[in-house]
XYZ file of C-alpha atoms in Angstrom:
690
model
C 27.840 133.258 55.069
C 30.837 134.953 56.647
C 32.957 133.543 59.488
C 35.314 135.399 61.812
C 39.060 134.980 61.289
C 40.369 135.095 64.874
C 43.876 136.112 63.836
C 43.033 139.432 62.081
C 39.403 140.066 63.098
C 38.133 140.011 59.470
C 34.969 138.257 58.411
C 35.656 135.984 55.450
C 33.102 134.391 53.095
C 32.880 130.642 53.677
C 29.679 129.934 51.672
C 27.755 131.940 49.034
C 24.940 131.685 46.475
C 23.434 133.938 43.794
C 24.709 136.518 41.317
C 27.975 138.449 41.687
C 29.342 136.153 44.437
C 32.912 136.572 43.181
C 32.675 140.170 44.389
C 32.520 138.966 47.986
C 36.151 137.786 47.931
C 37.415 141.268 47.058
C 35.719 143.486 49.632
C 37.047 143.992 53.177
C 34.662 143.236 56.042
C 35.807 143.587 59.664
C 34.353 142.726 63.049
C 35.978 145.699 64.757
C 33.895 148.757 65.653
C 36.835 151.159 65.382
C 37.120 150.857 61.569
C 34.487 151.781 58.940
C 34.634 148.277 57.431
C 33.507 146.904 60.807
C 30.496 149.179 61.245
C 28.532 147.693 58.378
C 25.594 145.323 58.683
C 27.733 142.141 58.725
C 30.263 143.332 61.293
C 27.613 144.858 63.549
C 25.433 141.723 63.425
C 28.356 139.508 64.480
C 29.717 141.876 67.087
C 26.367 142.798 68.701
C 24.652 139.440 68.077
C 21.521 140.978 66.496
C 19.847 141.289 63.110
C 20.778 144.393 61.088
C 18.533 145.546 58.156
C 19.669 148.080 55.505
C 16.746 148.744 53.067
C 18.425 151.763 51.354
C 21.938 150.497 50.727
C 23.083 153.381 48.510
C 22.175 156.075 51.068
C 22.681 154.397 54.482
C 25.781 155.752 56.369
C 26.950 152.283 57.514
C 27.400 151.091 53.894
C 29.796 153.875 52.919
C 32.898 151.612 52.374
C 31.049 149.483 49.827
C 28.479 151.957 48.310
C 30.240 152.540 44.990
C 30.818 148.849 44.395
C 27.219 148.080 45.381
C 25.915 150.598 42.825
C 28.004 148.972 40.090
C 26.652 145.498 40.757
C 23.105 146.610 41.510
C 22.701 146.064 45.273
C 19.960 148.198 46.760
C 19.281 146.629 50.161
C 20.906 144.122 52.576
C 20.185 142.255 55.812
C 22.618 140.497 58.218
C 21.668 137.847 60.804
C 24.069 136.424 63.462
C 24.603 132.649 63.638
C 25.432 131.388 67.130
C 27.266 128.253 68.233
C 27.129 127.256 71.841
C 25.450 130.585 72.696
C 28.335 132.628 71.216
C 28.573 134.539 67.836
C 30.113 132.205 65.303
C 29.153 133.436 61.783
C 26.888 135.907 59.878
C 24.181 135.193 57.280
C 24.133 138.244 54.966
C 21.515 138.604 52.135
C 21.700 141.350 49.464
C 18.855 142.392 47.064
C 18.615 144.501 43.912
C 15.429 146.224 45.067
C 15.336 148.822 47.850
C 13.153 147.992 50.868
C 13.241 144.315 49.901
C 13.297 143.130 53.517
C 9.858 143.508 55.054
C 8.788 141.951 58.339
C 7.901 138.636 56.720
C 11.251 138.332 54.932
C 13.157 139.302 58.062
C 11.256 136.767 60.173
C 11.973 134.033 57.616
C 15.684 134.832 57.496
C 15.946 135.087 61.291
C 14.340 131.656 61.540
C 16.881 130.358 59.017
C 19.820 131.686 61.069
C 18.312 130.212 64.226
C 17.938 126.845 62.464
C 21.544 126.970 61.379
C 22.601 127.756 64.964
C 20.448 124.906 66.230
C 21.979 122.533 63.693
C 25.482 123.532 64.711
C 24.689 123.019 68.395
C 23.188 119.601 67.630
C 26.278 118.715 65.643
C 28.493 119.736 68.523
C 26.394 117.852 71.036
C 26.548 114.716 68.911
C 30.291 115.103 68.515
C 30.685 115.509 72.277
C 28.364 112.578 72.900
C 30.330 110.345 70.571
C 33.595 111.502 72.147
C 32.151 110.951 75.615
C 30.979 107.461 74.701
C 34.411 106.649 73.288
C 35.994 108.040 76.409
C 33.660 105.974 78.566
C 34.401 102.860 76.525
C 38.120 103.521 76.901
C 37.735 104.219 80.621
C 35.683 101.058 81.057
C 38.347 99.078 79.212
C 41.081 100.533 81.419
C 38.945 100.014 84.505
C 38.333 96.359 83.690
C 41.760 95.408 82.358
C 44.044 97.517 84.572
C 46.458 95.620 86.793
C 46.031 98.487 89.246
C 43.192 97.992 91.701
C 40.491 100.694 91.579
C 38.001 101.383 94.368
C 35.396 104.176 94.172
C 33.637 105.546 97.243
C 30.776 108.026 97.573
C 30.643 111.187 99.663
C 29.821 109.073 102.731
C 32.997 106.994 102.210
C 31.070 103.885 101.205
C 32.457 101.655 98.476
C 30.296 101.912 95.325
C 32.480 100.154 92.746
C 35.615 98.026 92.441
C 37.396 96.619 89.409
C 38.664 93.045 88.739
C 42.213 93.928 89.867
C 40.804 94.917 93.267
C 39.202 91.477 93.582
C 42.441 89.761 92.508
C 44.638 91.675 94.969
C 42.363 91.747 98.032
C 40.496 88.459 97.588
C 37.153 90.205 98.213
C 34.307 89.866 95.690
C 32.513 93.061 94.643
C 29.308 92.138 96.490
C 31.336 91.602 99.691
C 32.611 95.186 99.777
C 29.969 97.306 97.998
C 28.325 99.570 100.579
C 31.100 98.907 103.129
C 33.652 101.322 104.562
C 37.198 100.905 103.127
C 38.376 100.207 106.680
C 37.290 96.616 105.993
C 40.759 96.322 104.402
C 42.631 97.768 107.389
C 45.518 95.765 108.851
C 46.038 97.857 112.015
C 49.667 98.095 110.860
C 49.470 101.920 110.888
C 48.626 103.880 114.014
C 45.936 106.518 114.485
C 48.388 109.353 113.814
C 49.068 107.941 110.344
C 45.384 108.004 109.378
C 44.855 111.450 110.887
C 47.647 112.829 108.726
C 46.277 111.065 105.638
C 42.715 112.411 106.102
C 44.025 115.888 106.861
C 45.821 115.952 103.510
C 42.821 114.468 101.686
C 40.416 117.008 103.139
C 42.830 119.847 102.480
C 44.036 119.037 98.963
C 41.702 116.288 97.780
C 44.745 114.119 97.078
C 46.966 111.610 98.930
C 49.515 108.997 97.963
C 51.844 106.753 99.918
C 52.654 103.267 101.142
C 50.145 101.557 103.391
C 49.766 98.040 104.769
C 46.373 96.361 104.334
C 44.876 92.939 104.979
C 43.599 90.522 102.339
C 40.437 88.522 102.842
C 42.561 85.501 103.886
C 44.131 87.583 106.681
C 47.502 88.094 104.981
C 48.994 91.538 105.587
C 50.661 93.093 102.556
C 52.118 96.469 101.499
C 50.525 98.496 98.712
C 51.139 101.819 97.015
C 47.929 103.830 97.234
C 46.784 106.978 95.399
C 43.485 108.697 96.286
C 41.882 111.449 94.163
C 38.705 113.359 95.000
C 35.967 114.244 92.454
C 34.069 117.403 93.447
C 30.588 118.665 92.533
C 30.088 122.151 91.070
C 29.435 123.476 94.568
C 32.804 122.039 95.727
C 31.154 119.301 97.770
C 32.569 115.771 97.496
C 30.942 113.623 94.818
C 33.223 110.604 95.104
C 36.771 109.483 95.825
C 38.778 107.248 93.503
C 41.435 105.060 95.138
C 44.001 103.204 93.000
C 46.630 100.851 94.400
C 49.120 98.140 93.502
C 50.485 95.264 95.559
C 54.189 95.984 96.197
C 54.934 92.787 98.157
C 57.359 91.426 95.566
C 59.051 94.787 95.217
C 59.469 95.033 98.973
C 60.798 91.465 99.108
C 63.278 92.284 96.351
C 64.314 95.446 98.190
C 64.721 93.467 101.414
C 66.805 90.859 99.583
C 69.033 93.520 98.030
C 69.362 95.224 101.411
C 70.291 91.974 103.138
C 72.801 91.089 100.433
C 74.361 94.538 100.814
C 74.495 94.440 104.609
C 74.710 90.807 105.742
C 77.127 87.985 105.098
C 75.559 85.359 102.815
C 77.239 82.409 104.561
C 76.782 83.171 108.261
C 73.885 85.702 108.096
C 75.959 87.976 110.341
C 76.333 91.695 109.572
C 79.002 92.202 106.925
C 81.716 94.834 106.781
C 79.367 97.599 105.596
C 76.759 96.951 108.292
C 79.526 96.576 110.890
C 80.915 100.023 110.059
C 77.432 101.540 110.305
C 76.670 99.917 113.665
C 80.075 100.804 115.096
C 79.519 104.420 114.082
C 76.081 104.449 115.745
C 77.353 102.717 118.892
C 80.234 105.177 119.206
C 77.752 108.076 119.099
C 75.593 106.395 121.768
C 78.676 105.765 123.871
C 79.637 109.432 123.618
C 76.147 110.566 124.650
C 75.777 108.096 127.536
C 79.400 108.354 128.688
C 79.588 104.561 128.782
C 82.529 102.923 126.956
C 82.338 100.240 124.301
C 84.772 97.478 123.451
C 85.733 96.345 119.960
C 86.987 92.789 119.548
C 88.839 91.567 116.463
C 88.840 87.767 116.159
C 90.733 85.432 113.840
C 90.347 81.653 113.849
C 93.670 79.908 114.402
C 94.887 77.591 111.629
C 91.601 77.828 109.731
C 93.443 77.791 106.407
C 94.821 74.329 107.132
C 91.295 72.990 107.707
C 90.166 74.576 104.451
C 93.111 73.053 102.605
C 92.767 69.560 104.059
C 88.988 69.108 104.309
C 87.867 71.442 101.527
C 86.018 74.743 101.400
C 82.615 73.132 101.951
C 83.675 71.850 105.358
C 85.378 75.185 106.006
C 82.057 76.922 105.386
C 80.316 74.578 107.819
C 82.898 75.460 110.460
C 82.481 79.203 109.843
C 78.695 78.962 110.210
C 79.010 77.042 113.459
C 81.665 79.461 114.741
C 79.350 82.388 113.953
C 76.539 80.673 115.866
C 78.769 80.108 118.898
C 80.050 83.692 118.858
C 76.496 85.053 118.742
C 75.628 82.946 121.764
C 78.401 84.575 123.812
C 77.081 88.147 123.620
C 73.926 90.130 124.379
C 71.251 90.815 121.774
C 72.237 94.477 121.809
C 75.824 93.637 120.856
C 76.978 93.104 117.272
C 78.821 90.093 115.888
C 80.002 90.672 112.302
C 82.019 88.759 109.742
C 84.485 90.900 107.840
C 85.540 88.113 105.499
C 87.378 84.803 105.521
C 87.803 83.706 109.135
C 87.853 87.253 110.535
C 85.074 88.341 112.887
C 84.423 91.452 114.940
C 82.310 91.999 118.050
C 81.009 95.328 119.358
C 80.216 95.288 123.075
C 78.315 98.524 123.664
C 77.043 100.423 126.684
C 79.450 98.824 129.147
C 78.812 99.567 132.812
C 81.508 97.139 133.913
C 84.692 96.593 131.879
C 85.014 93.152 133.470
C 82.266 92.174 131.027
C 84.851 92.250 128.246
C 87.005 89.656 129.966
C 84.004 87.433 130.702
C 82.912 87.542 127.059
C 86.445 86.858 125.813
C 86.811 83.845 128.110
C 83.403 82.552 127.040
C 84.406 82.824 123.378
C 87.700 81.000 123.950
C 85.827 78.225 125.746
C 83.078 77.870 123.127
C 85.447 77.907 120.184
C 87.678 75.295 121.831
C 84.841 72.756 121.772
C 85.068 70.177 118.937
C 83.558 70.951 115.529
C 81.777 68.075 113.786
C 82.457 68.440 110.074
C 80.793 65.507 108.391
C 82.551 62.409 109.637
C 85.505 64.447 110.903
C 85.987 66.042 114.311
C 88.324 69.021 114.276
C 89.507 71.542 116.833
C 90.268 75.203 116.309
C 91.004 78.080 118.596
C 90.675 81.818 118.236
C 92.945 84.813 118.788
C 91.182 87.931 120.063
C 92.315 91.548 120.067
C 90.462 94.048 122.260
C 90.416 97.842 122.178
C 88.241 100.348 124.046
C 86.391 103.477 122.984
C 87.113 106.261 123.826
C 90.114 105.270 125.950
C 92.265 103.874 123.115
C 90.916 105.753 120.087
C 88.008 107.903 118.927
C 87.751 106.988 115.230
C 86.588 103.819 113.516
C 89.829 103.427 111.572
C 91.982 103.767 114.686
C 89.829 101.338 116.692
C 90.040 98.715 113.963
C 93.789 99.159 113.666
C 94.196 98.842 117.426
C 92.032 95.715 117.652
C 93.896 94.153 114.721
C 97.264 94.810 116.364
C 96.033 93.366 119.642
C 94.786 90.270 117.825
C 98.212 89.719 116.238
C 99.770 90.138 119.649
C 97.529 87.310 120.900
C 98.650 85.146 117.977
C 102.294 85.867 118.630
C 101.862 84.866 122.274
C 100.752 81.393 121.200
C 97.167 81.802 119.930
C 93.991 80.717 121.749
C 94.002 83.825 123.931
C 92.949 87.461 124.021
C 95.087 90.554 124.206
C 94.298 94.196 124.976
C 95.671 96.987 122.825
C 98.549 98.981 124.329
C 100.582 101.938 123.004
C 103.549 99.548 122.817
C 101.614 97.576 120.213
C 101.185 100.745 118.176
C 104.925 101.338 118.217
C 105.552 97.698 117.306
C 103.065 97.942 114.434
C 104.791 101.044 113.096
C 108.149 99.291 113.323
C 106.671 96.262 111.579
C 105.325 98.453 108.786
C 108.722 100.099 108.331
C 110.495 96.734 108.270
C 107.947 95.476 105.719
C 108.636 98.424 103.438
C 112.416 98.122 103.833
C 112.297 94.349 103.340
C 111.053 94.850 99.781
C 114.266 96.701 98.956
C 116.650 94.429 100.825
C 117.094 91.823 98.085
C 117.564 94.404 95.342
C 119.969 96.348 97.552
C 122.142 93.271 98.352
C 121.576 93.788 102.072
C 121.362 90.065 102.928
C 124.265 87.782 103.658
C 124.598 84.197 104.834
C 126.125 83.166 108.153
C 127.172 79.550 108.682
C 127.192 77.706 112.008
C 129.097 74.426 112.144
C 127.347 71.170 113.032
C 130.037 69.058 114.739
C 130.170 65.283 114.747
C 130.416 64.658 118.498
C 132.239 61.348 118.229
C 135.331 62.763 116.516
C 134.915 66.564 116.465
C 134.862 66.771 112.667
C 132.911 69.478 110.859
C 131.212 68.126 107.737
C 127.950 69.978 108.150
C 126.760 73.543 108.669
C 123.491 75.383 109.003
C 122.912 78.408 106.760
C 121.384 81.342 108.618
C 120.288 84.512 106.804
C 121.402 87.900 108.103
C 120.071 91.342 107.147
C 122.522 94.223 107.306
C 120.214 97.249 107.116
C 121.962 100.429 105.899
C 120.458 102.535 108.711
C 119.272 100.106 111.379
C 122.317 97.863 111.290
C 121.988 94.123 111.816
C 118.308 93.103 112.096
C 117.505 89.836 113.861
C 115.848 87.102 111.761
C 113.242 86.824 114.527
C 112.160 90.360 113.593
C 111.952 90.037 109.826
C 111.339 86.349 108.968
C 107.705 86.361 110.286
C 107.044 89.524 108.268
C 108.580 87.959 105.174
C 106.301 84.951 105.653
C 103.192 87.090 106.131
C 103.917 89.168 103.017
C 105.037 86.235 100.844
C 108.492 87.783 100.353
C 109.933 84.672 101.982
C 109.584 82.859 98.653
C 111.996 85.184 96.835
C 114.283 85.413 99.873
C 114.299 81.630 100.236
C 115.317 81.183 96.604
C 118.160 83.661 97.049
C 119.361 81.733 100.119
C 119.195 78.456 98.177
C 121.321 79.833 95.328
C 123.897 81.263 97.736
C 124.088 77.996 99.692
C 124.407 75.775 96.619
C 127.300 77.907 95.357
C 129.019 77.653 98.744
C 128.465 73.930 99.262
C 129.862 73.280 95.808
C 133.067 75.097 96.791
C 133.448 73.347 100.143
C 132.732 69.892 98.729
C 135.580 70.429 96.290
C 138.049 72.130 98.603
C 137.325 70.592 102.006
C 135.156 67.457 102.093
C 133.368 65.686 99.197
C 130.304 64.939 101.371
C 129.953 68.327 103.001
C 126.313 69.267 103.733
C 124.597 72.577 104.415
C 121.194 72.764 106.085
C 118.652 75.288 104.832
C 115.551 76.288 106.739
C 112.488 76.183 104.504
C 109.362 78.047 105.550
C 105.903 76.427 105.368
C 104.977 79.375 103.135
C 107.541 78.216 100.590
C 106.102 74.701 100.681
C 102.552 75.956 100.159
C 103.452 78.315 97.327
C 101.733 76.830 94.276
C 102.406 79.732 91.893
C 106.165 79.961 92.224
C 108.077 80.814 89.053
C 111.175 79.076 90.448
C 112.419 75.654 89.439
C 112.111 72.961 92.117
C 115.179 72.565 94.299
C 115.929 68.988 93.159
C 115.936 70.158 89.525
C 118.171 73.113 90.360
C 120.667 70.822 92.101
C 120.678 68.596 89.038
C 121.385 71.578 86.769
C 124.304 72.559 89.035
C 125.684 69.037 89.011
C 125.244 68.687 92.783
C 123.909 65.539 94.440
C 120.830 65.777 96.629
C 122.913 64.804 99.676
C 124.682 68.172 99.549
C 121.585 69.866 100.994
C 119.535 69.212 104.127
C 116.106 70.868 104.320
C 115.077 71.883 107.839
C 111.331 71.960 108.570
C 109.174 72.388 111.686
C 106.865 69.987 113.476
C 103.897 72.270 112.920
C 104.242 71.963 109.168
C 104.106 68.180 109.336
C 101.050 68.302 111.568
C 99.178 70.344 108.966
C 100.774 68.849 105.881
C 98.545 68.819 102.806
C 98.935 66.512 99.807
C 100.959 69.209 98.037
C 103.457 69.389 100.932
C 103.620 65.591 101.146
C 104.434 65.398 97.453
C 107.250 67.933 97.800
C 108.747 66.004 100.715
C 108.578 62.819 98.666
C 110.320 64.618 95.796
C 113.146 65.587 98.192
C 113.504 61.989 99.298
C 113.575 60.731 95.705
C 116.276 63.286 94.845
C 118.402 62.259 97.846
C 117.840 65.534 99.721
C 117.736 64.829 103.446
C 115.143 66.324 105.833
C 115.827 67.587 109.326
C 113.062 68.208 111.899
C 113.922 71.433 113.702
C 113.102 72.357 117.341
C 111.861 68.854 118.133
C 109.860 68.575 121.332
C 108.686 72.175 121.530
C 105.611 71.947 119.313
C 102.658 69.599 118.972
C 104.878 66.559 118.984
C 103.382 63.428 117.503
C 105.185 60.154 116.905
C 102.796 59.278 114.084
C 104.373 61.693 111.622
C 107.819 60.327 112.386
C 106.572 57.060 110.900
C 104.703 58.739 108.059
C 107.553 60.910 106.740
C 111.148 60.066 105.906
C 112.946 62.196 108.502
C 116.744 61.931 108.542
C 117.630 64.170 111.489
C 115.951 65.239 114.722
C 117.224 68.504 116.157
C 116.845 68.727 119.950
C 115.769 72.259 120.767
C 118.208 74.400 122.775
C 115.597 74.771 125.547
C 116.459 71.169 126.534
C 120.237 71.541 126.320
C 120.524 74.968 127.986
C 120.099 73.575 131.534
C 121.502 70.132 130.908
C 122.923 68.491 134.034
C 123.512 64.795 134.823
C 120.343 64.147 136.821
C 118.021 66.752 135.328
C 114.686 66.158 133.611
C 116.159 67.754 130.518
C 118.835 65.059 130.517
C 116.187 62.369 130.710
C 114.271 63.926 127.848
C 117.379 64.216 125.695
C 118.268 60.587 126.335
C 114.723 59.510 125.468
C 114.745 61.493 122.243
C 118.129 60.084 121.220
C 117.105 56.481 121.897
C 113.790 56.905 120.059
C 115.459 58.550 117.051
C 118.077 55.825 116.761
C 115.382 53.158 116.937
C 113.678 54.918 114.005
C 117.002 55.077 112.127
C 117.398 58.835 112.548
C 120.422 60.885 113.529
C 120.188 63.473 116.339
C 121.571 67.009 116.369
C 121.560 68.904 119.690
C 121.244 72.666 119.362
C 122.398 75.302 121.847
C 125.494 73.495 123.126
C 127.397 76.127 125.074
C 129.550 74.276 127.637
C 131.975 71.416 127.793
C 129.726 69.624 130.312
C 126.772 69.785 127.939
C 128.873 68.367 125.127
C 130.177 65.511 127.276
C 126.689 64.636 128.572
C 125.364 64.532 124.994
C 128.265 62.332 123.883
C 127.553 59.996 126.790
C 123.883 59.873 125.780
C 124.864 58.834 122.261
C 123.954 62.075 120.497
C 125.346 62.209 116.962
C 125.940 65.926 116.356
C 126.186 69.143 118.318
C 125.635 72.737 117.327
C 126.074 75.865 119.431
C 128.363 78.621 120.693
C 130.632 76.062 122.388
C 131.804 75.176 118.895
C 131.194 78.468 117.094
C 128.668 81.217 116.687
C 127.240 81.744 113.169
C 130.025 83.304 111.062
C 130.671 84.501 107.531
C 131.819 82.142 104.769
C 135.396 83.434 104.974
C 135.505 82.939 108.745
C 133.990 79.490 108.336
C 136.708 78.505 105.883
C 139.326 79.632 108.396
C 137.575 77.488 111.011
C 137.683 74.502 108.666
C 141.426 74.975 108.160
C 141.986 74.756 111.947
C 139.752 71.693 112.412
């Protein structure tokens, strides 16, 4: 039996029986008709798929390539019969005989029947192999069908459900008998419109395939999203035999995606849009504004003194306040507007599509009113206000960055005007902001560049005119700008935190000077130093406490007076209280500056050990015998003396003012009537004259 080698076209012996079989391995036999070795009985039988009989082997032309060898081994006749497999030539049964004319009709018929039997056996073997493979495939498919977590639904050519798997039942809630024979539309949720289904069926009918997200309804009525894939099985004539739909429930995935999206775009505390979502909405609203030619307003809001509430009542109560503030802000605007939280106590509002710019003012006033209402934080009732900056698109700016900068500047302008108000952006603000930025940058170099110096203003004892006290006032001599007012750079130093380093430099300069004057002029000389609330709240300072520094210098606490503001006492935390107590224990006296101009409260005068009250110059500037200012000064002096405090009147500029204060019993005076703030050398000259 010879079988075709597909690579070279030769027919190779794969089975043999009888005498001289070793000879078969040494002779070439081909299946090709263009070579002599392929035109023999074996090659012709395979190639032409017919029986070939050679009864005179030694004289037949087709046996020429093998005639000599055949004579040597005694072959006289041969017959070749094709063996088919699957209807195609597969092998050749070749029989050789020592006698000529050995293959008569009976022998040929027998051998042809043998080759047919072999072909039949091979086909049966193949069919059995395919059957076994098919059964295994069916078993595997059935296992996948039954155990798959993906729902499977099979419909016939008429789009009727003919089979569903267990996952289908689990996901939809329908039993098999409830859906068999029904149209798949039984699952429809009406979530998609007619156009959606038309597009889906167009693709199915065109390609036989569709996949995508679709919303369906469970048996219990719940609507859910699923990822659906539909494949079509066609008959041989290209008609539809069935469709196989497979889907998974993607509810949890969608919920996770929604959660991630919300976390990325909304503030977790207030549920307002966060910075990212705010930027996106502002960009979209600016485009709409450009198309509609209707302006929009951007508001930047900052809660006033929120940090103090956080520090005193704790962050939990601060969070409660922020949530309530967000709720109130949302109630002041339209649904089409955007209220966002950028972080901390900073909020923004986008008022879009404005037909009337007066709307901005109405909204701002509504916000001020709502935020002024009391906040109930547990058992506490607190009050806050809000500072609002407003800028307009496209009038003020045409980019997001510029609008935000404008609104921020306007908000700070509102704060500087006293808080609890709104302010519109103006070009003047832009210039002021640029100046502020330049001062901020230069301020960082001022200490290193030795640009600061200390001026001293005498505090005169009114009863005898002696000078045993002075107030230290910092001055900044800028190399290009000249002398810069403290009113211009102190607030910036406080905002940037540079006030801590500057304050320590002032303290060192003052302690050196007071040490000199106590030795050379008066042993109880005192210098007052203004201390910023920022310095009090600084918990990470690398500097030694002032009482400890005085001790290291060998100076008594009484050599220094610390001047603080009323506002700091109003908002004093435990940390500030402890520092004030440390001053008292070290003998450092405390002076309350600008008394009467802030949120004055008599309660803190009892609570804290205050040594001096300083009457603000706004009361002394217009002091006349029968004026209201005179009455107020007298009342302050009497009250302070009753509480065992001394009184210092600031802004004394005339002889009449001095005499009226003396008559009222005021202890000390300070102002240009006595001396403007002067350098240490000039102050020493003044002391020599006194």
